[in-house]
CSV table of C-alpha atoms and ligand atoms in Angstrom, one decimal:
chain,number,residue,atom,x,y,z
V,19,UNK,CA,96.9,94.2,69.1
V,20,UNK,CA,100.4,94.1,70.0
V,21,UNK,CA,101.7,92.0,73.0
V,22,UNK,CA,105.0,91.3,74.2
V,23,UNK,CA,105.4,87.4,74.5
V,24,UNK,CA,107.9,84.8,75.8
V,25,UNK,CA,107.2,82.0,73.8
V,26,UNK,CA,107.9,78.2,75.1
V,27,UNK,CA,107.6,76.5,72.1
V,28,UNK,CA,110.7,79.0,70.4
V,29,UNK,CA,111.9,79.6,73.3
V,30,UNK,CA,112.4,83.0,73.0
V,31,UNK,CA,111.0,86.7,73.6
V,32,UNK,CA,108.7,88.0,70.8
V,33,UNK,CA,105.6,90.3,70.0
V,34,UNK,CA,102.8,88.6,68.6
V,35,UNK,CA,99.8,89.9,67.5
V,36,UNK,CA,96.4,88.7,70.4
V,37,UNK,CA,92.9,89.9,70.4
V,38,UNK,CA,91.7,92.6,72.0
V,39,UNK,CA,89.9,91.6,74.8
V,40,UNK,CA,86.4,92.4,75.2
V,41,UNK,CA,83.9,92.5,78.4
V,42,UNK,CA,82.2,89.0,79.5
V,43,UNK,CA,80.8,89.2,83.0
V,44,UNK,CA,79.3,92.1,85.1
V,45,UNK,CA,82.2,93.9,86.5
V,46,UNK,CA,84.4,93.8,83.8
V,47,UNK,CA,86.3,96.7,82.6
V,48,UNK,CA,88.5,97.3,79.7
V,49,UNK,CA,91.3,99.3,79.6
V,50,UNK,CA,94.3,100.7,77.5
V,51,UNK,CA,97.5,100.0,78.9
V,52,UNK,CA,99.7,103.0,79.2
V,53,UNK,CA,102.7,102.3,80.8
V,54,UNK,CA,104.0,98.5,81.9
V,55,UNK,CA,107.4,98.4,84.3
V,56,UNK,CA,110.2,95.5,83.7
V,57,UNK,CA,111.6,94.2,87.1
V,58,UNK,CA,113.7,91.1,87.6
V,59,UNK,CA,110.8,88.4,87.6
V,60,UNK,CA,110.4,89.6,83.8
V,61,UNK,CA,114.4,89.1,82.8
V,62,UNK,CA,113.6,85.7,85.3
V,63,UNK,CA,110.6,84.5,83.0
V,64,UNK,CA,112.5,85.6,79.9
V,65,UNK,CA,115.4,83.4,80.8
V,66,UNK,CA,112.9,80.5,81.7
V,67,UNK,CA,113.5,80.5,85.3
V,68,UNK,CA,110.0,81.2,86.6
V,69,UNK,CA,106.8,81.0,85.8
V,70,UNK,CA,104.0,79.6,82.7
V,71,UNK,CA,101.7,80.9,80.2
V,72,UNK,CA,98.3,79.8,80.8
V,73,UNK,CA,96.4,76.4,80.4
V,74,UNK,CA,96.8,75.2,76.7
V,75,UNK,CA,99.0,78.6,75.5
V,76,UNK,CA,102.3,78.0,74.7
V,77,UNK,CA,102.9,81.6,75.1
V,78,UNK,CA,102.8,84.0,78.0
V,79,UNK,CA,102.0,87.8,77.7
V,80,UNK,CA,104.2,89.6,80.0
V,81,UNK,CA,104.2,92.9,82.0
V,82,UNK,CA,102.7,92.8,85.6
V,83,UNK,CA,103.7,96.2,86.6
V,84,UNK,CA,101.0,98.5,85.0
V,85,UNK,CA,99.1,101.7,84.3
V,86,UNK,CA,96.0,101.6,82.5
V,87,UNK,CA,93.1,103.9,81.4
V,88,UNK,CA,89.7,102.9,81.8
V,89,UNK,CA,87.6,102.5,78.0
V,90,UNK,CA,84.4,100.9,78.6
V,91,UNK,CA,83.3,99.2,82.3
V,92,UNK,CA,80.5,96.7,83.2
V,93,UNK,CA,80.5,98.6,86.4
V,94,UNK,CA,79.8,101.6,88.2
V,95,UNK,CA,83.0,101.5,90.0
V,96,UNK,CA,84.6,102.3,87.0
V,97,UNK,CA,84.3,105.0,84.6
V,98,UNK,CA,86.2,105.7,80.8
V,99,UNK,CA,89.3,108.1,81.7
V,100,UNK,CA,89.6,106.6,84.8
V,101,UNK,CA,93.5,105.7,86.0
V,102,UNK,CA,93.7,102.1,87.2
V,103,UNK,CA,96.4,99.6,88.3
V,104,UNK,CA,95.5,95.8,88.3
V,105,UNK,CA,96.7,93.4,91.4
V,106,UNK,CA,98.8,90.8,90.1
V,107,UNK,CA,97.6,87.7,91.4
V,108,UNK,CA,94.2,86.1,91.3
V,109,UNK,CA,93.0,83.9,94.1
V,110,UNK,CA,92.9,80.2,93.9
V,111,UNK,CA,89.9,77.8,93.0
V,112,UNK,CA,88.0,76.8,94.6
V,113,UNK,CA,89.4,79.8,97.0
V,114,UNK,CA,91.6,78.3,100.2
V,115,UNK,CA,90.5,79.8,103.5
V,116,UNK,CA,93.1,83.1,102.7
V,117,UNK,CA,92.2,83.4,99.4
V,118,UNK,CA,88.1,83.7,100.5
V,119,UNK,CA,89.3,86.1,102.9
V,120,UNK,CA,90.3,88.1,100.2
V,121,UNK,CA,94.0,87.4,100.9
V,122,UNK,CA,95.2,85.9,97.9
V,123,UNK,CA,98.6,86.8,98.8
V,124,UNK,CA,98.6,84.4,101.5
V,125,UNK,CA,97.4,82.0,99.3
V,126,UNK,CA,98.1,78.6,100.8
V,127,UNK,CA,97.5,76.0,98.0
V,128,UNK,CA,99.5,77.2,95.9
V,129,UNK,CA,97.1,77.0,92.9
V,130,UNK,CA,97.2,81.3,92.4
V,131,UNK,CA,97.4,82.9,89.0
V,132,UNK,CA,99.7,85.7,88.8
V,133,UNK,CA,99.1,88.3,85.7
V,134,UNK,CA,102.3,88.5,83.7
V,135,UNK,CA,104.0,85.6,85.4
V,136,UNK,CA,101.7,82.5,86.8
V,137,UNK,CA,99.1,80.6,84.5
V,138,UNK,CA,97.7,84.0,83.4
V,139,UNK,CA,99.0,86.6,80.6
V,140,UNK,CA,99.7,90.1,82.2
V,141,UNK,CA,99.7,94.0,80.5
V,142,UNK,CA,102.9,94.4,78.1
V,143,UNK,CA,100.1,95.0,75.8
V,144,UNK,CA,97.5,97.6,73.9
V,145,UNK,CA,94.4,96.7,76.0
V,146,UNK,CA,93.5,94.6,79.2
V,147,UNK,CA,90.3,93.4,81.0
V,148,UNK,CA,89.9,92.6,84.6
V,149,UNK,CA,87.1,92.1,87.3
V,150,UNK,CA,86.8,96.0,88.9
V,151,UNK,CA,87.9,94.0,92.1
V,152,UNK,CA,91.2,93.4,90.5
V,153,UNK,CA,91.8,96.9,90.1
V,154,UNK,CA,93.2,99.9,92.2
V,155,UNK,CA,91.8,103.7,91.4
V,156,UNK,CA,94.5,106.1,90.6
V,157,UNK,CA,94.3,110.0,91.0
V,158,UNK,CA,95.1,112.0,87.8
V,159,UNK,CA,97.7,114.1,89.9
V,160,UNK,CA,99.8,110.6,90.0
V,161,UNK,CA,99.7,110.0,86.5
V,162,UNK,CA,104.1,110.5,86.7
V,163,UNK,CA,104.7,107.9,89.0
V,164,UNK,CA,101.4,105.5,89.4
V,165,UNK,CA,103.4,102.9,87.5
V,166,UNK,CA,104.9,102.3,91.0
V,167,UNK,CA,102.1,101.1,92.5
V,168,UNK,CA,102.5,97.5,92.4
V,169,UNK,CA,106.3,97.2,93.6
V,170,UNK,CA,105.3,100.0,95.9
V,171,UNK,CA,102.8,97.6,97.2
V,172,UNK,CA,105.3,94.7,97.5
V,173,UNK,CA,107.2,97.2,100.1
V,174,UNK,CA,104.2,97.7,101.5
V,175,UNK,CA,103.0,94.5,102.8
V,176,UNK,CA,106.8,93.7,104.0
V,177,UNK,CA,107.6,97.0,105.9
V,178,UNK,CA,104.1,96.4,107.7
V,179,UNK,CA,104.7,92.8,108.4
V,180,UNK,CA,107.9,93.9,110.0
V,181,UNK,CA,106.8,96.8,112.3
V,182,UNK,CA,103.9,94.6,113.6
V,183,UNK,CA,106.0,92.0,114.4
V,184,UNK,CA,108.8,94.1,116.3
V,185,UNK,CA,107.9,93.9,119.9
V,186,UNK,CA,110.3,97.2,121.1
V,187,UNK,CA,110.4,100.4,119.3
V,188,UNK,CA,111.7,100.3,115.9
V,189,UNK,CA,114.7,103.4,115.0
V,190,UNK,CA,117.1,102.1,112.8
V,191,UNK,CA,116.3,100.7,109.6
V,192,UNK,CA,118.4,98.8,107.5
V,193,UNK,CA,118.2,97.7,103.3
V,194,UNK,CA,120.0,95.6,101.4
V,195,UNK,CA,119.9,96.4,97.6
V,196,UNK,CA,119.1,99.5,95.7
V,197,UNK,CA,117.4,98.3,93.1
V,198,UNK,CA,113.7,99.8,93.1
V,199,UNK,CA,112.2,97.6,95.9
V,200,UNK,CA,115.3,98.5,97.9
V,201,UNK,CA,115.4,102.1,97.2
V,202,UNK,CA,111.2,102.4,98.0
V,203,UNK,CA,111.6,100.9,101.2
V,204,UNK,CA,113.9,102.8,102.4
V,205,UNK,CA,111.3,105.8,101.7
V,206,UNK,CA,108.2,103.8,103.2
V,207,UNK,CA,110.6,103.4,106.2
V,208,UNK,CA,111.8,107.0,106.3
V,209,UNK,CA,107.8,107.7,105.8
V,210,UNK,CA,107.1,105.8,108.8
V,211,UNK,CA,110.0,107.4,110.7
V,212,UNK,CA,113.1,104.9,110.7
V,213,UNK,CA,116.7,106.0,110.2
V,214,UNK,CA,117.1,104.2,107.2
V,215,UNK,CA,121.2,102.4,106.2
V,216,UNK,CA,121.3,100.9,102.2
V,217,UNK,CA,124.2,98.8,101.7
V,218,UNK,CA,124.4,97.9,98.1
V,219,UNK,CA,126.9,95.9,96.1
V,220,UNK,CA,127.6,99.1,93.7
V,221,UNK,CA,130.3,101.6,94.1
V,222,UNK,CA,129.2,105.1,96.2
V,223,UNK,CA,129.7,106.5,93.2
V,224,UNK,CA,127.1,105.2,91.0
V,225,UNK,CA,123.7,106.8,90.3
V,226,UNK,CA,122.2,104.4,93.1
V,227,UNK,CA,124.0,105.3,96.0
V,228,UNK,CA,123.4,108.7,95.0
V,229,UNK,CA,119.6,108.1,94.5
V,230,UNK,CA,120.4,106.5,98.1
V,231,UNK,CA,121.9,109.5,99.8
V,232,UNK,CA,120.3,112.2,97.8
V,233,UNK,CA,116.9,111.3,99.9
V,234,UNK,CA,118.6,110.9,102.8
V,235,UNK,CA,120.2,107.4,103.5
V,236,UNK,CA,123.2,106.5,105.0
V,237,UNK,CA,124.8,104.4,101.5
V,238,UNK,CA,127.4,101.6,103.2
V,239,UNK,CA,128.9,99.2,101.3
V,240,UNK,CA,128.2,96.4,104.3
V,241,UNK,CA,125.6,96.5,107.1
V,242,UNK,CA,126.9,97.2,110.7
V,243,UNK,CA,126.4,94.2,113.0
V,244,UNK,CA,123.5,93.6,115.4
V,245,UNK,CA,122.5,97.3,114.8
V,246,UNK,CA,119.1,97.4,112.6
V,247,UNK,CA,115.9,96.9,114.4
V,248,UNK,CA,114.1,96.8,110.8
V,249,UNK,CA,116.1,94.8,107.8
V,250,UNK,CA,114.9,94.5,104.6
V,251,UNK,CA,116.5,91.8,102.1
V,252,UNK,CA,116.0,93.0,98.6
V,253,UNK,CA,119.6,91.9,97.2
V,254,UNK,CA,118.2,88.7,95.8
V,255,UNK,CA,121.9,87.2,97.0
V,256,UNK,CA,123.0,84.7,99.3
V,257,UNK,CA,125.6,86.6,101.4
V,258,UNK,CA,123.0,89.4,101.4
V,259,UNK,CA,120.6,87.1,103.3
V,260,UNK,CA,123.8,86.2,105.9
V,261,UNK,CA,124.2,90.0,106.3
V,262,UNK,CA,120.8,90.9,106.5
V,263,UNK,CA,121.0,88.2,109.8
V,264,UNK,CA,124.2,89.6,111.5
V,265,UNK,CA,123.0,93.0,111.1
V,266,UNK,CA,119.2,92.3,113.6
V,267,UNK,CA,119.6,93.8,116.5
V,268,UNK,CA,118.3,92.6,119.8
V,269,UNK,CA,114.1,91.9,118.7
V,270,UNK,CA,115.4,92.7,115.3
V,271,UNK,CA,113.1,91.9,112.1
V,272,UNK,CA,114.0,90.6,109.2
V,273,UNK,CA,111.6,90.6,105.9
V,274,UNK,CA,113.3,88.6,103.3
V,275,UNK,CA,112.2,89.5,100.0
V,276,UNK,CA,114.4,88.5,97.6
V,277,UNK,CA,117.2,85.9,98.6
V,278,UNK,CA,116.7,82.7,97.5
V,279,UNK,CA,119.1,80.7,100.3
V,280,UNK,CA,121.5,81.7,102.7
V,281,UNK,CA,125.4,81.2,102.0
V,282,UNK,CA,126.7,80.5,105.8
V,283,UNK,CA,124.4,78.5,108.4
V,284,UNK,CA,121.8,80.5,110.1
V,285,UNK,CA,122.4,81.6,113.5
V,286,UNK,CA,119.8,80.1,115.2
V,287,UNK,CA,121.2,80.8,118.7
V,288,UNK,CA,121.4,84.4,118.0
V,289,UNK,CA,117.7,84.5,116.9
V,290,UNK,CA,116.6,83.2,120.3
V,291,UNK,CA,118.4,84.9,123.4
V,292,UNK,CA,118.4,88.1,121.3
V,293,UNK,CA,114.4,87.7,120.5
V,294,UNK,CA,115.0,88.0,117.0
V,295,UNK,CA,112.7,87.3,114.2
V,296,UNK,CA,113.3,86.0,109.8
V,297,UNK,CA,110.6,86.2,107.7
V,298,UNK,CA,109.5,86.2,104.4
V,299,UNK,CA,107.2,88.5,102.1
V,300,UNK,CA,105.7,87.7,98.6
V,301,UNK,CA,102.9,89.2,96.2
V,302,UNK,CA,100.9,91.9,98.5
V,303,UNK,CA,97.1,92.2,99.9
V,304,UNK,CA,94.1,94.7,99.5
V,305,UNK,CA,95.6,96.6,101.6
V,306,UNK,CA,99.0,97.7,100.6
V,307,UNK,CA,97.9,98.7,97.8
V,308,UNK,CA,95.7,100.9,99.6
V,309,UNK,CA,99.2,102.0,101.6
V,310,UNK,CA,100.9,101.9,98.3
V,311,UNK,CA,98.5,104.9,97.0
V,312,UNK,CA,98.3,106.7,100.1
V,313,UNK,CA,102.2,106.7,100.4
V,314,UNK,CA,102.6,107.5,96.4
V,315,UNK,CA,102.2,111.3,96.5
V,316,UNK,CA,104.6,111.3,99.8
V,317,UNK,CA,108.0,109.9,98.1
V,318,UNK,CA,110.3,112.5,97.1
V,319,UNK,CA,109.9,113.9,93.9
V,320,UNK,CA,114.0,113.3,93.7
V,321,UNK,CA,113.3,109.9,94.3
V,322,UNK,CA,110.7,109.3,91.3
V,323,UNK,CA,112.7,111.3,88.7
V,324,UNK,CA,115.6,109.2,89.4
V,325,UNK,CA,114.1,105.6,89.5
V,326,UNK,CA,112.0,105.8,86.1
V,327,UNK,CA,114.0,105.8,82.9
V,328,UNK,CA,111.0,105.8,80.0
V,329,UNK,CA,111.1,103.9,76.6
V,330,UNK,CA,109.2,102.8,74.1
V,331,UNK,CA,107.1,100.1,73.4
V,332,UNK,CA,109.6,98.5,70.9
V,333,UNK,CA,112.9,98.1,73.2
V,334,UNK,CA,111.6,95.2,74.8
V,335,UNK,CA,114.1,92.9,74.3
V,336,UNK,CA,116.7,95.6,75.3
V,337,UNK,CA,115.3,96.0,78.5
V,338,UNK,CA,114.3,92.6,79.2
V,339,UNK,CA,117.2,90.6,77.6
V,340,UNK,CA,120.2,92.8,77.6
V,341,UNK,CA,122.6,93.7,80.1
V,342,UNK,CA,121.0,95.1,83.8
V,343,UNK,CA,119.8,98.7,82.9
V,344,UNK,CA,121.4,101.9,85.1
V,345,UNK,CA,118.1,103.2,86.1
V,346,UNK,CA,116.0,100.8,88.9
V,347,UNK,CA,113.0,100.9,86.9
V,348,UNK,CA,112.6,100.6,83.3
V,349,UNK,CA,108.9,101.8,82.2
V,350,UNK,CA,107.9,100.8,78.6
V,351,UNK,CA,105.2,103.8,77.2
V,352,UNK,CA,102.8,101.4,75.7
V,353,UNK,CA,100.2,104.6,75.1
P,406,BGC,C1,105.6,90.6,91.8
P,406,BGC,C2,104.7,90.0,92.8
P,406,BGC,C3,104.7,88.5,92.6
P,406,BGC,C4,106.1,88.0,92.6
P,406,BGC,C5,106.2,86.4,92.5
P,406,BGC,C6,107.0,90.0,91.8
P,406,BGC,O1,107.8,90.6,90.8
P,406,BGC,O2,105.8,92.0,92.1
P,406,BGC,O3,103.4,90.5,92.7
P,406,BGC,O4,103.9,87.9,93.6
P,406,BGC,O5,106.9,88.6,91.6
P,406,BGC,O6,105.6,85.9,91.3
P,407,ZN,ZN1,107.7,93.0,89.5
């Protein structure tokens, strides 16, 4: 069967024909593939930033971001026809004290898998097994947009981290970046009731800040200081992450998702007498992705039709390799 590749002996992105997998232990279930979304850790991997192919492959399978349809289970969890969508990341072993408490997403050794990105190959494929504990159920009636679920489950964990730990009462929401992490958490946020700003670095022209102010956001090009009781970093840029710090207001959270390193120094002053709090997100738990699927059906439908831009299984490199596409989300229709 088909599988989209990067390969570390070539160095380069390929398809390569693998085997289909088949079930081994009780609980397995096979699936087809159906759809596989490209986010920036793929264009990372491809460009040999990130991430390995398992032990003893000199190749990884990409595509973590995934719809599939169940063929044949081990289990009766699972049924043929049903929709599923895989967690990424597989705990570590022997399981750490988080991992064995089925948070693998707090993982604290280090020694995770990820599918499609750390030690284990992921979905940009035909067909796909996993453990039915590795896999979220899908309603048919979110066939359109189930492809979501994983970065929607990303949001998840991080808008949930930062409500909990705001000790006031939350109103104003802030986001930096409007690529599709950006743009859903300003809808989870909405959801949960937040005014919600998105400063992005594109022009209030573009089809972003329209996405962005066609659901209802305030689009500014920078953040208002000492104004957002909720920030979310999903800019992946320096000077966002300094932004995203100026802009807490007094008991202010901030989820940093994305930035690798501040530019400036970091406030610390202003963190304590104004009770404010930095954190960071990664990877997301059982439980978000329950949130993800609950939330799913409550995003505006403007919102969906506007983040998925659909293509074929073939344009791989296109979307992977080539210059940043227009639409946030990229979905390759593997079946
Ligand atoms: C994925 C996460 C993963 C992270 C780091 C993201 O693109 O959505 O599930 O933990 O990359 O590998
Ligand atoms: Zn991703």
């Amino acid at each position: 069967m088909r599988a989209v590749t990067v390969d570390y002996t070539h160095r380069d992105l390929r398809e390569r024909d693998i085997c289909l997998p088949t079930l081994e232990r009780e609980g397995d279930v096979l699936f087809r593939v159906l759809e596989t979304g490209i986010c920036g850790t793929d264009r990372e991997l491809a460009r040999f930033q990130f991430g390995y192919g398992p032990q003893g492959s000199d190749f990884l399978v990409l595509g973590h971001e995934a719809l599939g349809e169940v063929v044949q289970s081990s289990t009766d969890a699972f049924h043929p026809g049903d929709l599923v969508v895989p967690i990424v990341r597989r705990a570590c072993q022997p399981p750490c004290s988080m991992c064995s408490l089925g948070r693998r997403d707090l993982c604290i050794t280090g020694r995770y898998t990820e599918r499609g990105i750390l030690g284990a190959h992921g979905y940009f494929t035909d067909f796909a097994v996993d453990d039915a504990r590795d896999l979220v159920r899908v309603d048919r009636s979110l066939r359109e947009r189930a492809v979501l679920i994983e970065p929607l489950s990303v949001v998840e964990k991080a808008v949930a981290l930062a409500l909990s730990l705001h000790q006031g009462e939350p109103k104003q929401a802030l986001v930096l970046g409007a690529g599709t992490i950006g743009l859903l958490a300003g809808a989870v946020l909405q959801l949960r009731g937040l005014a919600v700003d998105l400063v992005s670095a594109e022009p209030a022209t573009s089809l972003r800040a329209r996405i962005a102010e066609g659901v209802g956001f305030r689009y500014l090009s920078e953040p208002e200081r000492n104004k957002a009781d909720i920030v979310i970093e999903a800019a992946g840029a320096p000077a966002a992450a300094d932004a995203a710090i100026e802009a807490l207001a007094p008991l202010g959270v901030l989820i940093i998702l994305g930035a690798k390193e501040t530019a400036g120094k970091v406030p610390l002053l202003d963190l304590i007498v104004g009770n404010r709090i930095v954190a960071g997100s990664v990877n997301a738990s059982p439980a978000a992705f329950g949130h993800a699927t609950e939330d799913l059906p409550l995003l505006p439908e403007q919102l969906i039709r506007n983040l998925i831009e659909r293509t074929g299984f073939e344009s791989y490199r296109q979307t992977i390799s080539g210059p940043a596409p227009v639409a946030p989300k990229v979905v390759h229709v593997i079946a």
